[in-house]
């Protein structure tokens, strides 16, 4: 009989732990969403129609083409 009570108590502890973890997960998601919203306000996305050109070659040529595109 003690064994059953012990298992029941352990299950209750596990359920409490899972509920706490779920609460932390929800709080974390809410904080992360707030952070993204704050970032969007401070740093709005850059809208541009420019597309990178295919970079041919290496070294200085590739850097020059990238800088021109940017």
mmCIF file of C-alpha atoms in Angstrom:
data_model
loop_
_atom_site.group_PDB
_atom_site.id
_atom_site.type_symbol
_atom_site.label_atom_id
_atom_site.label_comp_id
_atom_site.label_asym_id
_atom_site.label_seq_id
_atom_site.Cartn_x
_atom_site.Cartn_y
_atom_site.Cartn_z
ATOM 1 C CA UNK A 1 0.000 0.000 0.000
ATOM 2 C CA UNK A 2 2.882 2.380 0.757
ATOM 3 C CA UNK A 3 4.265 1.738 -2.708
ATOM 4 C CA UNK A 4 1.021 2.949 -4.318
ATOM 5 C CA UNK A 5 0.994 6.101 -2.167
ATOM 6 C CA UNK A 6 4.615 6.783 -3.050
ATOM 7 C CA UNK A 7 3.875 6.435 -6.763
ATOM 8 C CA UNK A 8 0.838 8.702 -6.437
ATOM 9 C CA UNK A 9 2.947 11.305 -4.646
ATOM 10 C CA UNK A 10 5.638 11.076 -7.344
ATOM 11 C CA UNK A 11 3.009 11.510 -10.043
ATOM 12 C CA UNK A 12 1.669 14.600 -8.281
ATOM 13 C CA UNK A 13 5.198 16.039 -8.183
ATOM 14 C CA UNK A 14 5.671 15.331 -11.889
ATOM 15 C CA UNK A 15 2.355 16.988 -12.733
ATOM 16 C CA UNK A 16 3.334 20.078 -10.718
ATOM 17 C CA UNK A 17 6.681 20.206 -12.503
ATOM 18 C CA UNK A 18 5.044 19.893 -15.916
ATOM 19 C CA UNK A 19 2.585 22.683 -15.080
ATOM 20 C CA UNK A 20 5.451 24.940 -13.978
ATOM 21 C CA UNK A 21 7.393 24.183 -17.148
ATOM 22 C CA UNK A 22 4.340 24.964 -19.257
ATOM 23 C CA UNK A 23 3.868 28.265 -17.413
ATOM 24 C CA UNK A 24 7.548 29.175 -17.977
ATOM 25 C CA UNK A 25 7.243 28.232 -21.653
ATOM 26 C CA UNK A 26 4.226 30.521 -22.073
ATOM 27 C CA UNK A 27 5.918 33.382 -20.211
ATOM 28 C CA UNK A 28 9.044 32.958 -22.315
ATOM 29 C CA UNK A 29 7.039 33.021 -25.545
ATOM 30 C CA UNK A 30 5.240 36.194 -24.441
ATOM 31 C CA UNK A 31 8.514 37.913 -23.526
ATOM 32 C CA UNK A 32 10.087 36.858 -26.820
ATOM 33 C CA UNK A 33 7.104 38.265 -28.729
ATOM 34 C CA UNK A 34 7.387 41.561 -26.810
ATOM 35 C CA UNK A 35 11.081 41.704 -27.676
ATOM 36 C CA UNK A 36 10.398 41.182 -31.379
ATOM 37 C CA UNK A 37 7.744 43.903 -31.345
ATOM 38 C CA UNK A 38 10.173 46.307 -29.666
ATOM 39 C CA UNK A 39 12.829 45.495 -32.260
ATOM 40 C CA UNK A 40 10.362 46.074 -35.091
ATOM 41 C CA UNK A 41 9.585 49.528 -33.688
ATOM 42 C CA UNK A 42 13.244 50.472 -33.282
ATOM 43 C CA UNK A 43 14.575 48.861 -36.448
ATOM 44 C CA UNK A 44 11.926 48.555 -39.144
ATOM 45 C CA UNK A 45 12.791 46.192 -41.975
ATOM 46 C CA UNK A 46 14.602 47.714 -44.930
ATOM 47 C CA UNK A 47 12.496 47.623 -48.047
ATOM 48 C CA UNK A 48 14.487 47.467 -51.239
ATOM 49 C CA UNK A 49 13.963 46.079 -54.669
ATOM 50 C CA UNK A 50 17.666 45.563 -55.285
ATOM 51 C CA UNK A 51 18.727 41.963 -55.636
ATOM 52 C CA UNK A 52 22.282 40.683 -55.355
ATOM 53 C CA UNK A 53 23.902 39.921 -58.652
ATOM 54 C CA UNK A 54 25.657 36.655 -59.169
ATOM 55 C CA UNK A 55 29.204 37.209 -57.997
ATOM 56 C CA UNK A 56 31.772 35.936 -60.446
ATOM 57 C CA UNK A 57 35.407 35.620 -59.580
ATOM 58 C CA UNK A 58 37.060 36.009 -56.240
ATOM 59 C CA UNK A 59 38.927 38.544 -54.203
ATOM 60 C CA UNK A 60 38.706 42.215 -55.130
ATOM 61 C CA UNK A 61 36.280 41.688 -58.024
ATOM 62 C CA UNK A 62 33.758 39.884 -55.823
ATOM 63 C CA UNK A 63 34.060 42.545 -53.128
ATOM 64 C CA UNK A 64 33.597 45.374 -55.662
ATOM 65 C CA UNK A 65 30.475 43.741 -57.090
ATOM 66 C CA UNK A 66 29.037 43.204 -53.645
ATOM 67 C CA UNK A 67 29.732 46.790 -52.597
ATOM 68 C CA UNK A 68 28.118 48.095 -55.782
ATOM 69 C CA UNK A 69 25.060 45.973 -55.144
ATOM 70 C CA UNK A 70 24.837 47.043 -51.515
#
